[in-house]
Coordinates of C-alpha atoms and ligand atoms in Angstrom, one line a residue:
M1 CA 0.0 0.0 0.0
R2 CA 1.9 3.1 -1.2
I3 CA 0.7 6.5 -0.1
H4 CA 0.4 9.4 -2.6
L5 CA -0.4 12.9 -1.6
V6 CA -1.6 15.3 -4.4
N7 CA -2.1 19.1 -4.3
P8 CA -4.3 19.8 -7.3
S9 CA -3.9 22.8 -9.6
D10 CA -5.2 23.6 -13.0
V11 CA -2.0 25.5 -13.9
S12 CA 1.5 24.2 -13.5
F13 CA 4.3 26.7 -13.5
G14 CA 7.3 24.4 -13.1
T15 CA 8.6 26.6 -10.3
A16 CA 6.3 27.6 -7.4
V17 CA 6.5 30.5 -5.0
I18 CA 5.4 29.0 -1.6
T19 CA 5.7 25.4 -0.4
P20 CA 2.2 23.8 0.1
R21 CA 2.5 23.0 3.7
W22 CA -0.3 20.4 4.1
L23 CA 1.6 18.0 1.8
Y24 CA 4.7 17.9 4.1
V25 CA 2.7 17.9 7.3
L26 CA 0.6 14.9 6.2
A27 CA 3.8 13.2 5.0
A28 CA 5.2 13.7 8.5
A29 CA 1.9 12.3 10.0
T30 CA 2.2 9.2 7.9
P31 CA 3.5 6.3 10.1
A32 CA 6.9 4.9 8.9
E33 CA 5.4 1.4 8.3
Y34 CA 3.6 2.8 5.2
G35 CA 6.9 4.1 3.7
T36 CA 7.6 7.6 2.5
P37 CA 4.6 9.2 0.7
L38 CA 5.0 10.1 -2.9
I39 CA 4.2 13.8 -3.2
V40 CA 2.8 15.6 -6.2
D41 CA 2.3 19.3 -6.2
E42 CA 0.4 20.2 -9.4
T43 CA 1.6 23.8 -9.3
L44 CA 4.9 22.2 -10.4
E45 CA 3.9 19.2 -12.4
R46 CA 0.8 17.4 -13.5
F47 CA -0.4 14.3 -11.6
D48 CA 0.2 11.2 -13.7
P49 CA -2.5 8.5 -13.0
E50 CA -0.2 5.8 -14.6
R51 CA 2.0 6.0 -11.4
I52 CA -0.9 4.6 -9.3
L53 CA -1.1 0.9 -8.7
P54 CA -4.2 -1.0 -7.4
G55 CA -4.3 -0.9 -3.6
D56 CA -2.4 2.5 -3.3
V57 CA -3.9 5.2 -1.2
V58 CA -4.3 8.7 -2.8
G59 CA -4.8 11.6 -0.4
I60 CA -6.0 14.9 -2.1
G61 CA -6.3 18.2 -0.3
I62 CA -8.7 20.8 -1.6
H63 CA -9.9 24.3 -1.0
T64 CA -12.7 25.8 -3.0
A65 CA -10.6 27.2 -5.9
N66 CA -8.9 23.9 -6.7
A67 CA -11.8 21.5 -5.8
L68 CA -12.8 20.7 -9.4
R69 CA -9.3 19.7 -10.5
G70 CA -9.0 17.7 -7.2
Y71 CA -12.2 15.8 -8.2
E72 CA -10.7 14.9 -11.6
V73 CA -7.6 13.6 -9.9
G74 CA -9.7 11.6 -7.4
R75 CA -11.7 9.9 -10.2
A76 CA -8.6 9.1 -12.2
A77 CA -6.9 7.6 -9.1
R78 CA -10.0 5.5 -8.2
K79 CA -10.2 4.2 -11.8
R80 CA -6.6 2.9 -11.3
G81 CA -7.7 0.9 -8.3
A82 CA -6.6 3.3 -5.5
T83 CA -8.3 4.1 -2.3
V84 CA -9.1 7.8 -2.5
V85 CA -9.3 10.1 0.5
F86 CA -10.0 13.9 0.5
G87 CA -9.2 16.5 3.1
G88 CA -8.8 20.3 3.3
V89 CA -11.2 23.2 3.9
H90 CA -13.5 22.4 1.0
A91 CA -13.8 18.7 1.7
T92 CA -14.5 19.6 5.4
L93 CA -17.4 21.8 4.2
Y94 CA -18.7 19.4 1.5
P95 CA -17.7 15.8 2.3
D96 CA -20.6 14.4 0.2
E97 CA -19.5 16.3 -2.8
A98 CA -16.0 14.7 -2.7
R99 CA -17.7 11.3 -2.8
E100 CA -20.1 12.2 -5.6
H101 CA -17.7 14.1 -7.8
G102 CA -14.2 13.1 -6.7
G103 CA -14.5 9.3 -6.3
A104 CA -13.7 9.6 -2.6
H105 CA -13.8 6.4 -0.5
A106 CA -13.3 8.5 2.6
V107 CA -13.2 12.2 3.7
V108 CA -11.3 13.7 6.6
K109 CA -13.0 16.8 8.1
G110 CA -10.8 19.3 9.9
D111 CA -7.1 18.9 10.8
G112 CA -5.3 15.9 9.5
D113 CA -2.4 15.9 11.9
L114 CA -3.6 13.3 14.4
V115 CA -6.4 11.4 12.5
W116 CA -4.3 10.5 9.4
S117 CA -2.6 7.5 11.0
Q118 CA -6.0 6.1 12.1
V119 CA -7.3 6.5 8.5
L120 CA -4.3 4.6 7.1
S121 CA -4.5 1.8 9.6
D122 CA -8.2 1.4 8.9
F123 CA -7.4 1.3 5.1
A124 CA -4.7 -1.3 5.7
E125 CA -7.1 -3.5 7.6
G126 CA -9.8 -3.1 4.9
A127 CA -12.0 -1.3 7.5
A128 CA -12.2 2.2 6.0
R129 CA -14.9 4.5 7.3
D130 CA -16.4 7.0 4.9
L131 CA -16.0 10.0 7.2
Y132 CA -13.3 10.9 9.7
E133 CA -13.4 13.9 12.2
G134 CA -9.9 15.4 12.5
G135 CA -11.3 18.2 14.7
R136 CA -9.2 21.2 15.8
V137 CA -5.9 20.0 17.0
D138 CA -4.3 21.8 20.0
G139 CA -1.4 24.1 19.2
G140 CA 1.0 21.8 21.0
D141 CA 0.0 18.9 18.8
F142 CA 0.6 20.4 15.3
V143 CA 2.8 18.1 13.4
S144 CA 6.0 19.5 12.0
A145 CA 6.5 19.2 8.2
R146 CA 9.0 16.8 6.7
W147 CA 11.0 19.3 4.7
E148 CA 13.6 16.8 3.7
L149 CA 11.1 15.5 1.1
L150 CA 11.0 18.8 -0.8
P151 CA 12.3 18.5 -4.3
A152 CA 15.4 20.6 -4.8
D153 CA 15.3 24.0 -6.5
K154 CA 11.6 24.2 -7.0
Y155 CA 10.2 26.6 -4.4
M156 CA 11.2 30.2 -3.5
W157 CA 9.6 30.5 0.0
G158 CA 9.2 28.0 2.8
S159 CA 6.0 28.0 4.9
V160 CA 5.7 27.5 8.6
Q161 CA 2.5 27.8 10.6
T162 CA 2.6 29.5 14.1
V163 CA -1.1 29.8 14.9
R164 CA -4.4 28.5 13.6
G165 CA -7.8 30.2 14.2
C166 CA -8.8 33.8 14.4
P167 CA -11.0 35.6 17.0
K168 CA -12.5 38.0 14.4
H169 CA -15.6 37.3 12.4
C170 CA -15.3 38.8 8.9
S171 CA -18.3 38.0 6.8
F172 CA -16.3 37.0 3.7
C173 CA -13.9 34.7 5.5
S174 CA -14.3 31.0 6.5
V175 CA -11.3 30.8 8.8
W176 CA -13.1 31.7 12.1
R177 CA -15.8 29.2 11.3
T178 CA -13.7 26.3 10.2
D179 CA -10.5 26.8 12.3
G180 CA -12.4 28.4 15.2
Q181 CA -12.1 31.7 17.0
K182 CA -9.7 30.5 19.6
P183 CA -6.2 31.1 18.5
R184 CA -4.2 27.8 18.7
Q185 CA -0.7 28.9 19.1
R186 CA 2.0 26.5 18.2
N187 CA 4.9 25.5 20.5
V188 CA 7.7 28.1 19.9
D189 CA 10.5 25.4 19.8
A190 CA 8.7 23.5 17.1
V191 CA 8.4 26.6 15.0
V192 CA 12.1 27.5 15.4
R193 CA 13.2 24.0 14.6
E194 CA 11.3 24.0 11.3
I195 CA 12.7 27.3 10.3
V196 CA 16.2 26.1 11.0
E197 CA 15.5 23.1 8.9
L198 CA 14.4 25.2 6.0
R199 CA 17.4 27.6 6.3
R200 CA 19.7 24.6 6.3
R201 CA 18.2 23.8 2.9
G202 CA 18.8 27.3 1.5
F203 CA 15.5 28.9 2.2
R204 CA 15.8 32.4 3.5
F205 CA 12.3 33.7 2.8
I206 CA 9.6 32.1 5.0
L207 CA 5.9 32.7 5.0
L208 CA 4.4 32.4 8.5
S209 CA 1.2 30.8 7.0
D210 CA -1.1 31.9 9.8
D211 CA -4.6 33.1 9.6
N212 CA -3.8 36.1 11.8
F213 CA -0.4 36.6 13.4
Y214 CA -1.8 39.1 15.9
P215 CA -4.7 37.3 17.6
V216 CA -4.7 39.4 20.8
T217 CA -5.1 43.2 20.3
V218 CA -4.5 46.0 22.8
A219 CA -8.2 46.7 22.7
D220 CA -9.0 43.0 23.6
L221 CA -6.7 43.3 26.6
A222 CA -8.2 46.6 27.7
M223 CA -11.7 45.1 27.5
A224 CA -10.7 41.9 29.4
K225 CA -9.1 44.0 32.1
R226 CA -12.4 45.7 32.8
R227 CA -14.0 42.4 33.7
K228 CA -14.3 41.4 37.3
D229 CA -13.0 37.9 36.7
P230 CA -9.3 38.2 35.7
T231 CA -9.1 34.8 33.9
Q232 CA -9.7 36.1 30.4
Y233 CA -7.2 38.9 30.9
E234 CA -4.6 36.4 32.1
N235 CA -5.2 34.1 29.2
L236 CA -4.9 36.9 26.7
Q237 CA -1.7 38.1 28.3
A238 CA -0.2 34.6 28.2
L239 CA -1.0 34.4 24.4
R240 CA 0.6 37.8 23.8
A241 CA 3.7 36.8 25.8
E242 CA 4.0 33.7 23.7
R243 CA 4.0 35.9 20.5
F244 CA 6.8 38.0 22.0
E245 CA 8.7 34.9 22.9
L246 CA 8.4 33.6 19.4
M247 CA 9.6 36.9 17.9
A248 CA 12.6 37.0 20.4
R249 CA 13.6 33.5 19.2
L250 CA 13.3 34.5 15.5
Q251 CA 15.7 37.3 16.3
E252 CA 18.4 34.8 17.2
L253 CA 18.3 33.0 13.8
P254 CA 20.6 33.8 10.9
E255 CA 20.4 37.5 9.9
D256 CA 19.6 36.8 6.2
L257 CA 16.2 35.3 7.1
V258 CA 13.1 37.2 6.0
F259 CA 9.6 36.4 7.3
Y260 CA 6.3 37.4 6.0
T261 CA 2.9 37.0 7.6
Q262 CA -0.8 37.9 7.6
I263 CA -2.1 40.4 10.3
T264 CA -5.0 42.6 11.1
M265 CA -4.7 46.4 10.9
E266 CA -5.1 46.8 14.6
A267 CA -1.4 45.9 15.1
A268 CA -0.7 49.5 13.8
E269 CA -1.9 50.6 17.3
D270 CA 0.6 48.4 19.0
P271 CA 4.1 49.9 18.5
E272 CA 5.6 47.5 20.9
F273 CA 4.4 44.6 18.8
L274 CA 5.5 46.2 15.5
T275 CA 9.0 46.9 16.9
A276 CA 9.2 43.2 18.0
M277 CA 8.2 42.2 14.4
R278 CA 10.9 44.4 12.9
K279 CA 13.5 42.9 15.2
A280 CA 12.3 39.4 14.4
R281 CA 12.8 40.3 10.7
I282 CA 9.1 39.9 9.9
R283 CA 9.6 42.3 7.0
G284 CA 6.2 42.0 5.4
A285 CA 2.6 41.4 6.2
L286 CA -0.6 40.9 4.3
V287 CA -3.1 43.4 5.9
G288 CA -6.7 42.9 5.0
V289 CA -7.8 46.5 4.3
E290 CA -10.8 45.2 2.3
S291 CA -12.5 48.6 1.7
V292 CA -11.4 52.2 1.9
T293 CA -14.9 53.4 2.9
P294 CA -16.8 53.1 6.2
E295 CA -19.9 51.7 4.4
G296 CA -17.8 49.1 2.7
L297 CA -16.2 48.0 6.0
K298 CA -19.5 47.8 7.7
A299 CA -20.8 45.6 4.8
V300 CA -18.0 43.0 5.6
Y301 CA -18.3 43.2 9.4
K302 CA -14.8 44.7 9.5
D303 CA -15.6 48.0 11.2
F304 CA -12.6 47.4 13.5
N305 CA -10.6 48.6 10.4
Q306 CA -10.2 52.3 9.7
S307 CA -11.1 54.1 6.5
G308 CA -10.0 57.3 4.7
E309 CA -7.1 59.3 6.1
A310 CA -7.1 57.3 9.4
L311 CA -6.4 54.2 7.3
V312 CA -3.5 55.9 5.6
V313 CA -2.0 56.7 9.0
R314 CA -2.4 53.1 10.2
L315 CA -0.9 51.6 7.1
Q316 CA 2.0 54.0 7.3
A317 CA 2.7 52.9 10.9
F318 CA 3.6 49.5 9.6
Q319 CA 6.0 51.0 7.1
R320 CA 7.5 53.2 9.7
H321 CA 8.3 50.1 11.7
G322 CA 9.9 48.4 8.7
V323 CA 7.0 46.0 8.1
H324 CA 6.1 46.3 4.4
V325 CA 2.4 46.0 3.7
L326 CA 0.7 43.8 1.1
G327 CA -2.7 45.6 1.2
S328 CA -5.6 43.3 0.3
F329 CA -8.7 45.1 -1.1
I330 CA -12.0 43.7 -2.1
F331 CA -13.9 45.1 -5.1
G332 CA -17.6 44.7 -6.0
L333 CA -19.1 45.5 -2.6
P334 CA -22.6 46.8 -2.9
T335 CA -21.4 50.2 -1.7
D336 CA -18.7 50.4 -4.3
R337 CA -19.0 52.9 -7.2
P338 CA -16.8 53.5 -10.3
H339 CA -14.8 56.1 -8.4
T340 CA -14.1 53.6 -5.6
F341 CA -11.5 51.9 -7.8
T342 CA -9.4 55.0 -8.4
A343 CA -9.9 56.1 -4.8
T344 CA -8.6 52.7 -3.6
A345 CA -5.5 52.8 -5.9
D346 CA -4.9 56.4 -4.8
L347 CA -5.1 55.5 -1.2
A348 CA -2.9 52.4 -1.6
G349 CA -0.3 54.8 -3.2
R350 CA -0.5 57.4 -0.5
A351 CA -0.4 54.8 2.3
G352 CA 2.9 53.5 0.9
V353 CA 1.8 49.9 0.6
S354 CA 4.5 47.8 -1.1
F355 CA 2.2 45.3 -2.7
A356 CA -1.5 45.2 -3.2
Q357 CA -4.1 42.6 -4.3
F358 CA -7.5 43.6 -5.6
V359 CA -9.8 40.7 -5.4
M360 CA -13.4 40.6 -6.6
L361 CA -16.0 39.8 -4.0
Q362 CA -16.6 36.1 -4.1
P363 CA -18.8 34.2 -1.7
F364 CA -16.6 31.5 -0.3
P365 CA -18.4 28.5 1.3
G366 CA -18.3 28.5 5.0
T367 CA -18.7 32.3 5.2
L368 CA -21.6 34.4 6.4
D369 CA -21.7 36.0 2.9
F370 CA -22.1 32.7 1.3
A371 CA -24.9 31.6 3.6
A372 CA -26.8 34.8 2.8
W373 CA -26.1 34.6 -1.0
E374 CA -27.0 31.0 -1.3
K375 CA -30.6 31.8 -0.2
G376 CA -31.0 34.4 -2.9
S377 CA -32.3 33.9 -6.5
T378 CA -28.9 34.5 -8.3
A379 CA -27.5 31.4 -6.6
A380 CA -30.3 29.3 -8.0
T381 CA -29.5 30.2 -11.6
R382 CA -27.8 27.5 -13.6
V383 CA -24.8 27.4 -15.9
G384 CA -25.5 24.2 -17.9
E385 CA -26.6 21.7 -15.3
I386 CA -24.9 23.4 -12.3
P387 CA -26.5 25.9 -10.0
L388 CA -24.4 29.0 -9.4
A389 CA -24.5 28.1 -5.7
R390 CA -22.0 25.3 -6.6
Y391 CA -20.0 27.6 -8.9
W392 CA -16.7 25.7 -8.2
L393 CA -18.1 22.7 -10.1
I394 CA -18.5 24.9 -13.3
P395 CA -15.5 24.4 -15.6
S396 CA -13.3 27.5 -15.1
A397 CA -13.8 28.8 -18.7
N398 CA -17.5 29.2 -18.2
R399 CA -17.4 30.2 -14.5
P400 CA -18.8 33.6 -13.8
K401 CA -16.5 36.1 -12.2
I402 CA -19.2 38.1 -10.4
Y403 CA -21.7 36.3 -8.2
S404 CA -24.4 39.0 -7.4
P405 CA -26.0 41.7 -9.4
H406 CA -24.5 45.0 -8.3
P407 CA -26.9 47.9 -7.5
A408 CA -24.8 50.4 -9.7
M409 CA -22.4 48.5 -12.0
S410 CA -22.5 45.7 -14.5
A411 CA -20.4 42.6 -13.8
D412 CA -18.2 43.4 -16.7
E413 CA -17.6 46.9 -15.5
I414 CA -16.5 45.6 -12.1
R415 CA -14.2 43.1 -13.7
Q416 CA -12.6 45.6 -16.1
L417 CA -12.1 48.2 -13.4
T418 CA -10.5 45.6 -11.1
Q419 CA -8.2 44.5 -13.9
A420 CA -7.3 48.2 -14.7
T421 CA -6.5 48.8 -11.0
W422 CA -4.1 45.9 -11.0
D423 CA -2.5 47.1 -14.3
E424 CA -2.1 50.6 -13.0
F425 CA -0.7 49.6 -9.6
Y426 CA 1.9 47.2 -11.1
R427 CA 3.1 49.5 -14.0
L428 CA 6.9 49.3 -14.1
P429 CA 7.6 52.9 -13.1
H430 CA 5.4 52.5 -10.0
V431 CA 7.0 49.2 -9.0
W432 CA 10.5 50.6 -9.5
K433 CA 9.7 53.6 -7.3
R434 CA 8.1 51.4 -4.6
S435 CA 11.2 49.1 -4.6
K436 CA 13.2 52.0 -3.4
G437 CA 11.1 52.4 -0.3
C438 CA 11.6 48.7 0.5
V439 CA 15.1 47.6 -0.3
T440 CA 18.4 49.2 -1.1
S441 CA 20.7 47.1 -3.3
L442 CA 20.2 46.9 -7.0
K443 CA 19.9 43.1 -6.8
A444 CA 17.1 43.4 -4.2
R445 CA 15.3 46.0 -6.3
I446 CA 15.4 43.7 -9.3
A447 CA 14.0 40.9 -7.1
F448 CA 11.3 43.2 -5.9
V449 CA 10.3 44.0 -9.5
L450 CA 10.3 40.4 -10.6
I451 CA 8.2 39.3 -7.6
S452 CA 5.7 42.2 -8.2
K453 CA 5.3 41.2 -11.8
L454 CA 5.1 37.6 -11.0
Y455 CA 2.4 38.3 -8.4
R456 CA 0.3 40.2 -10.9
Q457 CA 0.6 37.5 -13.5
M458 CA -0.2 34.6 -11.1
Y459 CA -3.1 36.2 -9.2
A460 CA -4.6 38.9 -11.4
N461 CA -4.3 37.9 -15.0
T462 CA -5.0 34.2 -14.5
G463 CA -7.8 34.9 -12.0
I464 CA -9.7 37.9 -13.5
A465 CA -9.4 37.6 -17.2
T466 CA -12.2 35.9 -19.0
D467 CA -10.4 35.4 -22.2
S468 CA -8.6 32.1 -22.3
A469 CA -5.8 33.3 -24.6
R470 CA -5.0 36.0 -22.0
V471 CA -5.0 33.4 -19.2
A472 CA -2.7 31.1 -21.2
R473 CA -0.3 34.0 -22.0
S474 CA -0.2 35.0 -18.4
A475 CA 0.6 31.5 -17.3
R476 CA 3.5 31.4 -19.8
R477 CA 4.8 34.7 -18.5
A478 CA 4.5 33.6 -14.9
R479 CA 6.5 30.5 -15.7
V480 CA 9.3 32.6 -17.1
L481 CA 9.2 35.1 -14.3
A482 CA 9.1 32.4 -11.7
S483 CA 12.3 30.8 -13.0
L484 CA 14.0 34.2 -13.2
A485 CA 12.9 35.2 -9.7
R486 CA 13.8 32.0 -8.0
R487 CA 17.5 32.7 -8.1
F488 CA 17.0 35.9 -6.1
F489 CA 15.2 34.2 -3.3
V490 CA 17.4 31.2 -2.5
A491 CA 20.5 31.4 -0.3
K492 CA 23.5 29.2 0.2
P493 CA 22.4 26.2 2.2
M494 CA 23.7 26.1 5.8
P495 CA 23.7 22.3 6.5
D496 CA 25.4 22.7 9.8
L497 CA 23.1 25.3 11.3
Q498 CA 22.0 24.4 14.8
V499 CA 18.8 25.5 16.7
P500 CA 20.0 28.4 18.8
V501 CA 19.8 27.8 22.6
P502 CA 17.2 30.4 23.7
A503 CA 18.9 33.4 25.4
T504 CA 16.2 33.5 28.1
S505 CA 18.0 36.2 30.2
R506 CA 17.9 38.5 27.2
R507 CA 14.3 37.9 26.3
V508 CA 12.1 41.0 26.5
L509 CA 8.5 40.2 27.5
P510 CA 5.8 42.6 26.6
S511 CA 4.9 45.3 29.0
T512 CA 1.5 44.7 30.7
V513 CA -1.3 46.4 28.8
Ligands
B12_1 C1 -1.0 30.2 3.3 C2 -2.4 30.4 2.6 C3 -2.3 30.7 1.2 C4 -1.1 30.8 0.4 C5 -0.8 29.3 0.0 C6 0.6 29.0 -0.3 C7 0.9 27.6 -0.4 N1 1.6 27.2 -1.5 O1 0.5 26.8 0.4 C8 -1.4 31.7 -0.7 C9 -1.1 33.1 -0.3 C10 -0.8 31.5 -2.1 C11 -3.0 31.5 -0.7 C12 -3.7 31.9 -1.8 C13 -5.1 31.8 -1.8 N2 -5.9 31.5 -0.8 CO1 -5.2 30.9 0.9 N3 -4.7 30.4 2.7 C14 -3.6 30.2 3.2 C15 -3.8 29.9 4.7 C16 -3.6 31.2 5.5 C17 -3.0 28.8 5.4 C18 -2.9 27.5 4.6 C19 -1.9 26.6 5.2 O2 -0.8 26.4 4.7 N4 -2.2 26.0 6.3 C20 -1.4 25.0 7.0 C21 -1.8 23.6 6.6 C22 -1.0 22.6 7.4 O3 -3.2 23.5 6.9 P1 -4.3 23.1 5.9 O4 -3.9 23.4 4.5 O5 -5.6 23.5 6.4 O6 -4.2 21.5 6.0 C23 -4.7 20.8 7.2 C24 -6.1 20.3 7.1 O7 -6.9 21.1 6.2 C25 -6.0 18.9 6.6 N5 -5.8 18.6 5.2 C26 -5.5 19.4 4.1 N6 -5.4 18.7 3.0 C27 -5.6 17.4 3.3 C28 -5.7 16.2 2.5 C29 -5.9 15.0 3.2 C30 -5.9 13.8 2.3 C31 -6.2 14.9 4.5 C32 -6.4 13.6 5.2 C33 -6.1 16.1 5.3 C34 -5.9 17.3 4.7 O8 -4.8 18.4 7.3 C35 -3.8 19.5 7.3 C36 -3.1 19.4 8.6 O9 -3.9 19.6 9.7 C37 -5.3 29.5 4.7 C38 -6.1 29.6 6.0 C39 -6.4 28.3 6.6 N7 -6.8 28.4 7.8 O10 -6.4 27.3 5.9 C40 -5.9 30.3 3.6 C41 -7.1 29.8 2.8 C42 -6.9 28.3 2.5 N8 -6.9 30.5 1.5 C43 -8.1 30.9 1.0 C44 -8.3 31.6 -0.2 C45 -9.7 32.1 -0.5 C46 -7.2 31.8 -1.1 C47 -7.3 32.5 -2.4 C48 -8.4 32.0 -3.3 C49 -7.2 34.0 -2.2 C50 -7.5 34.8 -3.4 N9 -8.6 35.5 -3.4 O11 -6.6 34.9 -4.2 C51 -5.9 32.1 -3.0 C52 -6.1 30.8 -3.9 C53 -4.9 30.5 -4.7 C54 -5.1 29.4 -5.7 N10 -5.4 29.7 -6.9 O12 -5.0 28.3 -5.3 C55 -9.2 30.4 1.9 C56 -9.9 29.2 1.3 C57 -11.4 29.3 1.5 C58 -12.1 28.1 0.8 N11 -13.3 27.9 1.1 O13 -11.5 27.4 0.0 C59 -8.5 30.2 3.3 C60 -9.2 29.1 4.1 C61 -8.4 31.5 4.0 C62 -9.7 32.3 4.2 N12 -9.6 33.5 4.4 O14 -10.8 31.8 4.2 N13 -3.4 31.1 0.4
SF4_2 S1 -10.3 37.9 7.3 FE1 -8.5 37.8 8.6 S2 -9.2 38.9 10.5 FE2 -11.1 38.4 9.3 S3 -11.8 36.4 10.2 FE3 -10.5 35.9 8.4 S4 -8.5 35.6 9.2 FE4 -9.6 36.7 10.8

């Protein structure tokens, strides 16, 4: 019984930006008696069903965007006589769909870290169940990835998770509902060991692939402090202290390491946290700005964000502390108007964000937005046989890009204005100018330009364009850019690097808020 793990993707670029973490975590969770899993990441190379032998196990991880391709892989593997098992956020939400469309014998809901060995032993004994509950594993039980299985010279960034779950409740996001609102922070030693392992192999850029790196805000602490019962306050302080401990430990790692994470804008009001981030060399963060207007923020339950000039000030606070921002903006909110697109691009420029992504409002399963949208009449319309409420099952060439009629703009207008905003933001002179604010050497500025251009090709053009020729052209360009950019991101391996012994006496704990 050989184990295969497949990360599905419609487009293969030959070189990929970030290591898909789940593949290497599940490989580590696979007991030694089943041998080393055979890993296929389709962002690099296409899955070849010929490699499957009857009796093999094929594990496929899906999110909504790659579910359809995942189902094709599942059916092909089952046809070859494999036992097929699905996991990941989309399979967690729609286990029956994986069986109906993906040929699944079994589906794992939730985290795979602990339940995977049980699944495999049931398969080995011929006693497979059709559904397994992986649940929400405690931070201390997260399995560390087996990075020694990574193919050489294929990825630019490593990925290490430090926390799962997010206490917020944004209407367009599924994280707080699937991963929970309780932050599950991972053991600091385990995080550091994985980073050292990646640096040994020549990775110096690491994505901290967290839902929200800043789960306890100053406002949360102030509110908890007002309660009579001190328990909540003490719990929050403990979580905050752990974050500072992690950042102090990152500081002790080789100086050429660069980290990048995802964070809420509230961190701008916590200079102590931002200073610790800079010292830890967390040089960049995706900040979910979503909308630049108060009405837009209200529409997505994100009124803890700021709008207008207050927003500019908050975003600049990150820059001032040396944390470069990838601003994430959503277009197509009911409150948006044509001028919102230019106002957003203008604000992104003034706020000094280094990168930006402009995504079109899409109801993702598991979110409040999806639940409301699914009840409406648009979701019931069909494309061929498939209701729009299951849009991910529609082949991508026919899949609509806009999911709800907008009160003031046509679907095409929103798509074109979104595309135009990407094009304008990533024009070469703008990118070159922004590079100066981020890095100093010529080599680093060239790397900045390449990664900016690559980002736009991979996420904007292949995602927004409706014309398949443009999508194919973008994929080709992304392939070339990715192979050029890679050399700027890798470093000389440090095979002898040791995990630094924590300098406890030097560690600075946060001041009490
Ligand atoms: C890092 C990340 C990214 C990185 C991915 C880089 C990479 N190469 O991996 C980047 C930035 C590229 C990215 C992009 C996008 N992402 Co993203 N991303 C994440 C994030 C924050 C962490 C994922 C991660 O690595 N987790 C760590 C691993 C170990 O956990 P895991 O993948 O969940 O796997 C565990 C279980 O799910 C399970 N499991 C998973 N697969 C399998 C398979 C089997 C067989 C089994 C048994 C178990 C199992 O076991 C694993 C271990 O416990 C998640 C948030 C989240 N909570 O998942 C969002 C998330 C997955 N992303 C999301 C979205 C929406 C996107 C984008 C569509 C955003 C956009 N608009 O462009 C794009 C899609 C890109 C594409 N075309 O594929 C959504 C998906 C929602 C949905 N319903 O599908 C999430 C959940 C965030 C959110 N806000 O809701 N993302
Ligand atoms: S969008 Fe970010 S802040 Fe909002 S719930 Fe999701 S992970 Fe948390």
